[in-house]
PDB file of C-alpha atoms in Angstrom:
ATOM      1  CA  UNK J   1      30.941  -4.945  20.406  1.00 62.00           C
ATOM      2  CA  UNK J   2      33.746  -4.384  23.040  1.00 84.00           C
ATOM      3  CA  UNK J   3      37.177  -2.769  22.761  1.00 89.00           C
ATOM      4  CA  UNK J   4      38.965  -3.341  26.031  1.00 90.00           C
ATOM      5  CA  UNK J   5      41.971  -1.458  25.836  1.00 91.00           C
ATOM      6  CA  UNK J   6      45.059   0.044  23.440  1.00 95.00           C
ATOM      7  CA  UNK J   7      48.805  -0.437  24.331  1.00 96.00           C
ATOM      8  CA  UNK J   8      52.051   1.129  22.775  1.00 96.00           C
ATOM      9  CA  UNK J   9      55.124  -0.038  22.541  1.00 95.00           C
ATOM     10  CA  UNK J  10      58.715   1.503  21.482  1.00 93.00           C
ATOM     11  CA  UNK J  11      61.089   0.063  19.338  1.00 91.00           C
ATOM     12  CA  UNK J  12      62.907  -0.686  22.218  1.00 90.00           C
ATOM     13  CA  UNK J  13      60.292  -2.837  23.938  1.00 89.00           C
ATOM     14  CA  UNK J  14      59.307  -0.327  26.355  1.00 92.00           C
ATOM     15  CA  UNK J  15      55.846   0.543  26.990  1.00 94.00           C
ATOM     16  CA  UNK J  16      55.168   4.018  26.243  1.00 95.00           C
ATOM     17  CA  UNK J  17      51.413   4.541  26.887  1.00 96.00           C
ATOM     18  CA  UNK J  18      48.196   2.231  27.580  1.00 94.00           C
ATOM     19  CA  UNK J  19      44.594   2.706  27.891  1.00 93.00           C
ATOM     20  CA  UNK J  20      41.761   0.617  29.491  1.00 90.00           C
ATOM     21  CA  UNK J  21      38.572   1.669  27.478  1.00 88.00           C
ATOM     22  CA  UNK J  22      36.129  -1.301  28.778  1.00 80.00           C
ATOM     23  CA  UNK J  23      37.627  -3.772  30.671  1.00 72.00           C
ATOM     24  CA  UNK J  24      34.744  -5.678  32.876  1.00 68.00           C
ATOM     25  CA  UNK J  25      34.229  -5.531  36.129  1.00 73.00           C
ATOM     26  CA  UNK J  26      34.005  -9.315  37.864  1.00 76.00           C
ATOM     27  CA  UNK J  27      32.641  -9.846  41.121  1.00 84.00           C
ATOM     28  CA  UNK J  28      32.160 -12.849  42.392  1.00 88.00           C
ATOM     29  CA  UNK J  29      30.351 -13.266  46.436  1.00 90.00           C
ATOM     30  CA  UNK J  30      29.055 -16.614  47.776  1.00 91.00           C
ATOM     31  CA  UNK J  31      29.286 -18.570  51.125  1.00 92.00           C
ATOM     32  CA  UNK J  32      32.161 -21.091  52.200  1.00 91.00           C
ATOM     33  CA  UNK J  33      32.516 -24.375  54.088  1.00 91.00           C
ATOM     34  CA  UNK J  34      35.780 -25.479  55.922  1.00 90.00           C
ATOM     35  CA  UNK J  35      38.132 -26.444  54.200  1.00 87.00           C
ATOM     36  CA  UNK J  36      38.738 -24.576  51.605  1.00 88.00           C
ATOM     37  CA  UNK J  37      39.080 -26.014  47.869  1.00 87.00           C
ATOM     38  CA  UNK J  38      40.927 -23.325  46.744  1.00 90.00           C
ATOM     39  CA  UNK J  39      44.342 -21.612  48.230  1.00 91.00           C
ATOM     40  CA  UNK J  40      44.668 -18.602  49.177  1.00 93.00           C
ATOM     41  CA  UNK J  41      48.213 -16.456  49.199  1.00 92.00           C
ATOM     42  CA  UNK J  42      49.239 -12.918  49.722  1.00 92.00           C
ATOM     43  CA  UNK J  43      50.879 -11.434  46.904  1.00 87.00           C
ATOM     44  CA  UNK J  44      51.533  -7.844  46.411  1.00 81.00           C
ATOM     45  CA  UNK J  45      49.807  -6.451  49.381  1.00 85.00           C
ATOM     46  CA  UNK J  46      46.466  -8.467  48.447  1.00 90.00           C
ATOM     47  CA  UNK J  47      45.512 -11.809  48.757  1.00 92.00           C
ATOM     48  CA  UNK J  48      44.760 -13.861  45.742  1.00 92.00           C
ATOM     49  CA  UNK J  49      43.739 -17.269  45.029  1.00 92.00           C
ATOM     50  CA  UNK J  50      46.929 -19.242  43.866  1.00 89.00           C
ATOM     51  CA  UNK J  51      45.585 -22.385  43.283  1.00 89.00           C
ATOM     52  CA  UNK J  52      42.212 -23.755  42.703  1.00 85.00           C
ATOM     53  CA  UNK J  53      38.990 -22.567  40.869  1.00 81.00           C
ATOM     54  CA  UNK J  54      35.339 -22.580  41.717  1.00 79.00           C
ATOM     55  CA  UNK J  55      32.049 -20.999  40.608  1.00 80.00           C
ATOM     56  CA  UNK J  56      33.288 -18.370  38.602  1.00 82.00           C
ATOM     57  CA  UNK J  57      36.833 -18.009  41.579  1.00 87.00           C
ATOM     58  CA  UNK J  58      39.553 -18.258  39.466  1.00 85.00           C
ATOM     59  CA  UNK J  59      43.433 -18.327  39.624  1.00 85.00           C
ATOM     60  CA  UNK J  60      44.708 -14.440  40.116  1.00 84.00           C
ATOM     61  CA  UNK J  61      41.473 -13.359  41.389  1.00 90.00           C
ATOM     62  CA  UNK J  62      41.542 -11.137  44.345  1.00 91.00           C
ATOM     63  CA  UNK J  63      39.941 -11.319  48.057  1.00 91.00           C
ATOM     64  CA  UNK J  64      37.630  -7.907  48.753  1.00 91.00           C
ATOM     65  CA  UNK J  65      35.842  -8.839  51.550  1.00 92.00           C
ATOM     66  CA  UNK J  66      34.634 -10.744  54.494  1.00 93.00           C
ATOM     67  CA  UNK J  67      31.456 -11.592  55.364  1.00 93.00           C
ATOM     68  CA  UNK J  68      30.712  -7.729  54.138  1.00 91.00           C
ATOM     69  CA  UNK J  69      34.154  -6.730  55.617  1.00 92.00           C
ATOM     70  CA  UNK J  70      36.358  -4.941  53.154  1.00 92.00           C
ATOM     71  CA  UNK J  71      39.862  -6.383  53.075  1.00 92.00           C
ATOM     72  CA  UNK J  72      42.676  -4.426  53.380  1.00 90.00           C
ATOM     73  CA  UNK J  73      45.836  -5.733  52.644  1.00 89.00           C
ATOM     74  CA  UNK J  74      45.872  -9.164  54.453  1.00 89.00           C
ATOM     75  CA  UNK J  75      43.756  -7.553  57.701  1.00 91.00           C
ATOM     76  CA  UNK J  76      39.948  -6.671  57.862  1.00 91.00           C
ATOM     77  CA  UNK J  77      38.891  -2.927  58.768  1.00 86.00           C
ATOM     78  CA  UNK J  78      38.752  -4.217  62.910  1.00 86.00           C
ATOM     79  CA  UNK J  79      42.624  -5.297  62.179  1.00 89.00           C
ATOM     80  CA  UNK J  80      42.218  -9.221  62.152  1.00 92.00           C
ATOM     81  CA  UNK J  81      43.901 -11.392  59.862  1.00 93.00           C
ATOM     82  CA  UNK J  82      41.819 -12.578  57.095  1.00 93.00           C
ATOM     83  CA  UNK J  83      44.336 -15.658  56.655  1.00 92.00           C
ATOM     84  CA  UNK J  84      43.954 -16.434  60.322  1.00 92.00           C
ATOM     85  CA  UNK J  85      40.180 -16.439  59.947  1.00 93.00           C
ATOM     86  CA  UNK J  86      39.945 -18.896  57.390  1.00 93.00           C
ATOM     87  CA  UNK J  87      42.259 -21.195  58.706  1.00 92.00           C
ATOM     88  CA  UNK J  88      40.066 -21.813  62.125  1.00 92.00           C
ATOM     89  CA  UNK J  89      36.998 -24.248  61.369  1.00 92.00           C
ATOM     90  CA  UNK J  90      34.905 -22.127  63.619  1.00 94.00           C
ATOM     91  CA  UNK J  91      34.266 -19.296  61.764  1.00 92.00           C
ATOM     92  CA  UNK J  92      32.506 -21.522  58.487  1.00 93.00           C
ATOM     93  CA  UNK J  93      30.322 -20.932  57.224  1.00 93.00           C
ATOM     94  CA  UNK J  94      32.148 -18.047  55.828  1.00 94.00           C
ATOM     95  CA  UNK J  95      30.970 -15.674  52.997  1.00 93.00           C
ATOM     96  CA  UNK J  96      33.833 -14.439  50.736  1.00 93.00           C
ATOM     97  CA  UNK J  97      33.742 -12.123  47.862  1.00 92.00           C
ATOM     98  CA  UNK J  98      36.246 -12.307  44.855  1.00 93.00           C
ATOM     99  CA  UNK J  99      37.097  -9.759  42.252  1.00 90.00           C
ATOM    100  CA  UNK J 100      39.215  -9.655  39.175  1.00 83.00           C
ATOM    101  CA  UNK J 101      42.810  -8.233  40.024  1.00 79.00           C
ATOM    102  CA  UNK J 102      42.706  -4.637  38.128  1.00 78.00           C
ATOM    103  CA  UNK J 103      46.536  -4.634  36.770  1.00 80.00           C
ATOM    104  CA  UNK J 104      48.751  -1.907  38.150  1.00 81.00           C
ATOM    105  CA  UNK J 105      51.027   0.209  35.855  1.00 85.00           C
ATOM    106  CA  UNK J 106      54.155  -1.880  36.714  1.00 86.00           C
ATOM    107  CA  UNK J 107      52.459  -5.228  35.503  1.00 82.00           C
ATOM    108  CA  UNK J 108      51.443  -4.016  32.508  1.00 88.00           C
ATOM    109  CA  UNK J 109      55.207  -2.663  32.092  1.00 90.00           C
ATOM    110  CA  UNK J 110      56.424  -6.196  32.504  1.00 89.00           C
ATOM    111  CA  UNK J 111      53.407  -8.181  30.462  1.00 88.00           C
ATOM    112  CA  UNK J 112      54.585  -5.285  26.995  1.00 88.00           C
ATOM    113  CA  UNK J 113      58.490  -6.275  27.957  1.00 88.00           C
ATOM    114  CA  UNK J 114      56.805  -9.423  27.184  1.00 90.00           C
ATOM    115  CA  UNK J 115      55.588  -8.981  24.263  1.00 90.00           C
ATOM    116  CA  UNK J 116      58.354  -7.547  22.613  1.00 86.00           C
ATOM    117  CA  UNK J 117      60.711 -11.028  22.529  1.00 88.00           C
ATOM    118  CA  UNK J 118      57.831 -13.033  21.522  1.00 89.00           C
ATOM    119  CA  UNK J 119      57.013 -10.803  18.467  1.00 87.00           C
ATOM    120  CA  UNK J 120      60.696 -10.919  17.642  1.00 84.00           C
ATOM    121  CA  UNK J 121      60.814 -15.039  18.475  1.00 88.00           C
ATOM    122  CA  UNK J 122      57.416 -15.024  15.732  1.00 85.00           C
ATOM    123  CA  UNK J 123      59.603 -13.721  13.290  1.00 83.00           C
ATOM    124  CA  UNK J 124      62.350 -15.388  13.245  1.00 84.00           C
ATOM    125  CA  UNK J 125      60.573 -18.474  13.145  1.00 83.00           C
ATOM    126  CA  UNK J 126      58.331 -17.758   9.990  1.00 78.00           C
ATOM    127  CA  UNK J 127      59.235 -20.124   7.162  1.00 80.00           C
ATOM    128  CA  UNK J 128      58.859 -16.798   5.248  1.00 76.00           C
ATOM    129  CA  UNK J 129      61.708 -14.230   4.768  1.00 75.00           C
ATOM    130  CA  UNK J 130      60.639 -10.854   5.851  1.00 73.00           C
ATOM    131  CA  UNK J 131      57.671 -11.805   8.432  1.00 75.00           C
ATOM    132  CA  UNK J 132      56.198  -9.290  10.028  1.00 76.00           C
ATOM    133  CA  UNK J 133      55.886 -10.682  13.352  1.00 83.00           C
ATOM    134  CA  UNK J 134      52.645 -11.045  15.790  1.00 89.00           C
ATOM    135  CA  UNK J 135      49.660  -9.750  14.045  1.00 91.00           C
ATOM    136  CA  UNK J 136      46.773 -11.304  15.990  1.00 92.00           C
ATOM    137  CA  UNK J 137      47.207 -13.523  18.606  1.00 91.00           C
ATOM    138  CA  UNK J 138      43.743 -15.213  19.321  1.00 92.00           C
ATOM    139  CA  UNK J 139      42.182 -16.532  22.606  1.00 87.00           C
ATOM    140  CA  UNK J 140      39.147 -17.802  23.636  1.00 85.00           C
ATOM    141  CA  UNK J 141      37.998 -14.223  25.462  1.00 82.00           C
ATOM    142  CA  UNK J 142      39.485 -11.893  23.442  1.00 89.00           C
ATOM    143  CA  UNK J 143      42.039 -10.913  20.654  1.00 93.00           C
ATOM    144  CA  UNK J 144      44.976  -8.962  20.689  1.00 94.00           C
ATOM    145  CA  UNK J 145      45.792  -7.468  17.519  1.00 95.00           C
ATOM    146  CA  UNK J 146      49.478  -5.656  16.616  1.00 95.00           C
ATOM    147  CA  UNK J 147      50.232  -3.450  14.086  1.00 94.00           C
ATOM    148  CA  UNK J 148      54.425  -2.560  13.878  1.00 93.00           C
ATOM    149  CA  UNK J 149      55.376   0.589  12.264  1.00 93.00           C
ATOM    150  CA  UNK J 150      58.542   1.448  10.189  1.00 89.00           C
ATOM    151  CA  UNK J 151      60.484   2.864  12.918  1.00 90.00           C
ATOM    152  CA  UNK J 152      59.535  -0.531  15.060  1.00 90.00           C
ATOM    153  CA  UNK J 153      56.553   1.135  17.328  1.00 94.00           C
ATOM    154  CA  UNK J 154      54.119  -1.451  18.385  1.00 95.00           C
ATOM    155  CA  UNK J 155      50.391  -0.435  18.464  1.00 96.00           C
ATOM    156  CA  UNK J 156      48.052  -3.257  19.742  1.00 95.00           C
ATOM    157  CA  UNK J 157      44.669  -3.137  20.510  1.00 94.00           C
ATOM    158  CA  UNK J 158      42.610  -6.113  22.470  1.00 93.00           C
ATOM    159  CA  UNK J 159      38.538  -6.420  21.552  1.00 91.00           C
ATOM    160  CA  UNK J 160      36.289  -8.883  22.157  1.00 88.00           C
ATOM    161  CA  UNK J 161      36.433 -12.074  19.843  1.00 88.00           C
ATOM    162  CA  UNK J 162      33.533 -10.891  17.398  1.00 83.00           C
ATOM    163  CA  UNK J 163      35.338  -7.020  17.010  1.00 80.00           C
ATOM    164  CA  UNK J 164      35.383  -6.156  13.265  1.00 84.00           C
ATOM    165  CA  UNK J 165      37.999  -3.806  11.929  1.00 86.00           C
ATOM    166  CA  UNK J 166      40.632  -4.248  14.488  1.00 90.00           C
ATOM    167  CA  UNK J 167      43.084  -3.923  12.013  1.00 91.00           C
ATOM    168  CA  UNK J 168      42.052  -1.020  10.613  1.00 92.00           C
ATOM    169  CA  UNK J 169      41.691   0.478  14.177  1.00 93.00           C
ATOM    170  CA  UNK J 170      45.245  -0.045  15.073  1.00 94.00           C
ATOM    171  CA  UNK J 171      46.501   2.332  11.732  1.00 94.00           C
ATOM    172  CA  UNK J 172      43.587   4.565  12.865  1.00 95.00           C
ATOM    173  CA  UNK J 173      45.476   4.827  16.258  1.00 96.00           C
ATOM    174  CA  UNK J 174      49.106   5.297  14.561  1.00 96.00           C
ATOM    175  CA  UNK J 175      48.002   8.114  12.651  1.00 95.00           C
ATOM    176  CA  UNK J 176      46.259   9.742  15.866  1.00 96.00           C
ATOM    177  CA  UNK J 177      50.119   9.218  17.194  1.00 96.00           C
ATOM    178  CA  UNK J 178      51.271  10.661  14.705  1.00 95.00           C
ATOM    179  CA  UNK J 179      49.625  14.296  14.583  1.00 95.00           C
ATOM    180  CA  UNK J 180      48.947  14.035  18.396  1.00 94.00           C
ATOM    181  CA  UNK J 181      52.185  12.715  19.603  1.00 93.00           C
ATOM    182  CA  UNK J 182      55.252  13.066  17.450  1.00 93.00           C
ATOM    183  CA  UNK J 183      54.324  16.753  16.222  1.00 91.00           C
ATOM    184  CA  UNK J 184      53.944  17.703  20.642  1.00 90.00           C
ATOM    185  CA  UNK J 185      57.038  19.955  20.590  1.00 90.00           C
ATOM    186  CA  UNK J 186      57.218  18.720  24.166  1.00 89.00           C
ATOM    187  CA  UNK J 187      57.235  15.364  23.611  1.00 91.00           C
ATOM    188  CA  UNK J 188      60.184  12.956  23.405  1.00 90.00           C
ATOM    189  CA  UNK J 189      60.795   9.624  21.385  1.00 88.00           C
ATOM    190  CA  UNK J 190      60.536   6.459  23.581  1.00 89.00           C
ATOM    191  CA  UNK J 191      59.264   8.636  26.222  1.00 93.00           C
ATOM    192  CA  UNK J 192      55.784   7.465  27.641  1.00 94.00           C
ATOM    193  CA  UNK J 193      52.994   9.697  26.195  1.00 95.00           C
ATOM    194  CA  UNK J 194      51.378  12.332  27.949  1.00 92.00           C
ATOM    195  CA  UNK J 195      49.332  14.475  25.909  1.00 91.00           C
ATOM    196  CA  UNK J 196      45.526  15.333  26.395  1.00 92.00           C
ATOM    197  CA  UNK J 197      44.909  15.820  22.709  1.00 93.00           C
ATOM    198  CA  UNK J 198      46.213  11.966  21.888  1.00 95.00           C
ATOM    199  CA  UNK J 199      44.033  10.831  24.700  1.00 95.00           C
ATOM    200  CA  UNK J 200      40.748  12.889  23.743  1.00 94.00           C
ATOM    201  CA  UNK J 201      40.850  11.791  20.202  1.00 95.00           C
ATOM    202  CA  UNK J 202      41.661   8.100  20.819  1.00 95.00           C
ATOM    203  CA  UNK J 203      39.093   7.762  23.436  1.00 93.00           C
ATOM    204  CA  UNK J 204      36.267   9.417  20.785  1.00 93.00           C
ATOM    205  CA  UNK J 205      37.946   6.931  17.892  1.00 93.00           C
ATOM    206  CA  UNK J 206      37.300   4.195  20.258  1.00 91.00           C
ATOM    207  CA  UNK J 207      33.378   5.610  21.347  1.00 89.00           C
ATOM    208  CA  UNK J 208      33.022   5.992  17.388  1.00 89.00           C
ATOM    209  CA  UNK J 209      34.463   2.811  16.634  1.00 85.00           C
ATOM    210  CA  UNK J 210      32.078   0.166  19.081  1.00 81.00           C
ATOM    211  CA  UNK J 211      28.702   2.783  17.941  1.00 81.00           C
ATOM    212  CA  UNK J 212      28.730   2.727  14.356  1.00 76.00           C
ATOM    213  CA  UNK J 213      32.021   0.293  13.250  1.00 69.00           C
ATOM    214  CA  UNK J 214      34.899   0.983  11.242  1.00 62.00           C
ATOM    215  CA  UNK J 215      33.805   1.657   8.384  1.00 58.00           C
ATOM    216  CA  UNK J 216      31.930   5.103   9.517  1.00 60.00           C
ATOM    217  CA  UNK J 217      35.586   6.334  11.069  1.00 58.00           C
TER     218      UNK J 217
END
């Protein structure tokens, strides 16, 4: 069982602290012939594939190296240009290697600004008064579950498919918010979180939680 991470939002939409518990690592290195089948673009100071998909290379994943050479940026450690390189036929067969994009702190900014329309878009559109908004939203790698408190806070927690108790998890991680978090003297409403007590408990909730389930928290 696999918890990959826990995000809060405020009322406001703003996202106010986030955690990545177990998010996998995917690495993907195998040779190349010319042409490529998949384009390549730089985005962000890395290059990514932006179109095209093959043996596990998919759209957003992230160039890491060159025939062993760590990329940096668009250039290789002797200061070539990786984009140059694979547009010359002469240097195929080419070995590339591919990782999952790790997503910075401003991305994950923008994907909870997000969020917080669609849950509001989800409850207008219930054919029941009173809806409650986004609960669990369901794909075919992972679920994203969202519990919204009173005051409008958004706790959400994504696990694997198969995670029991997610649910139960989320109130488990308002409640830590609520003696770790909103009784901080120092601490400020709609203000990201930044206390070491919060984070210590969660990230034992979250240890206790995948070892022995919910129902032994």
């Amino acid at each position: 069982m696999v918890i990959y991470g826990v995000y809060i939002v405020s009322k406001s939409g703003g996202l106010i602290f986030n955690h990545d518990h177990n998010v996998p690592k995917i690495e993907v290195e195998k040779p190349f012939n010319y042409p490529l089948t998949m384009k390549l673009a730089y985005e962000n100071k890395k290059i990514v594939v932006s179109f095209g998909q093959k043996d596990g290379v998919n759209v957003g994943h992230v160039l890491t190296a060159v025939n062993g050479l760590p990329v940096s940026g668009r250039e290789l450690d002797d200061g070539r240009d990786v984009l140059e390189i694979l547009e010359k036929p002469e240097n195929f067969p080419i070995t590339l290697k591919f990782s999952r994009a790790k997503m910075t702190t401003n991305e994950k900014i923008f994907l909870a600004s997000m969020f917080y329309p669609l849950f509001a878009i989800a409850s207008q559109l219930s054919p029941e008064p009173r809806c409650s908004g986004i609960e669990i939203l369901e794909a075919d790698t992972f679920r994203l579950y969202c519990y919204q408190t009173l005051t409008g806070v958004k706790f959400m927690v994504i696990a694997e498919p198969s995670q029991p108790g997610m649910e139960m998890l989320t109130k488990k991680v308002y409640e830590l918010y609520a003696d770790y978090a909103l009784k901080n003297p120092f601490y400020s409403l709609e203000m990201p979180i930044r206390c070491e007590l919060f984070d210590t408990n969660l990230q034992s909730l979250l240890e206790m939680m995948e070892k022995s389930g919910i129902s032994n928290v």
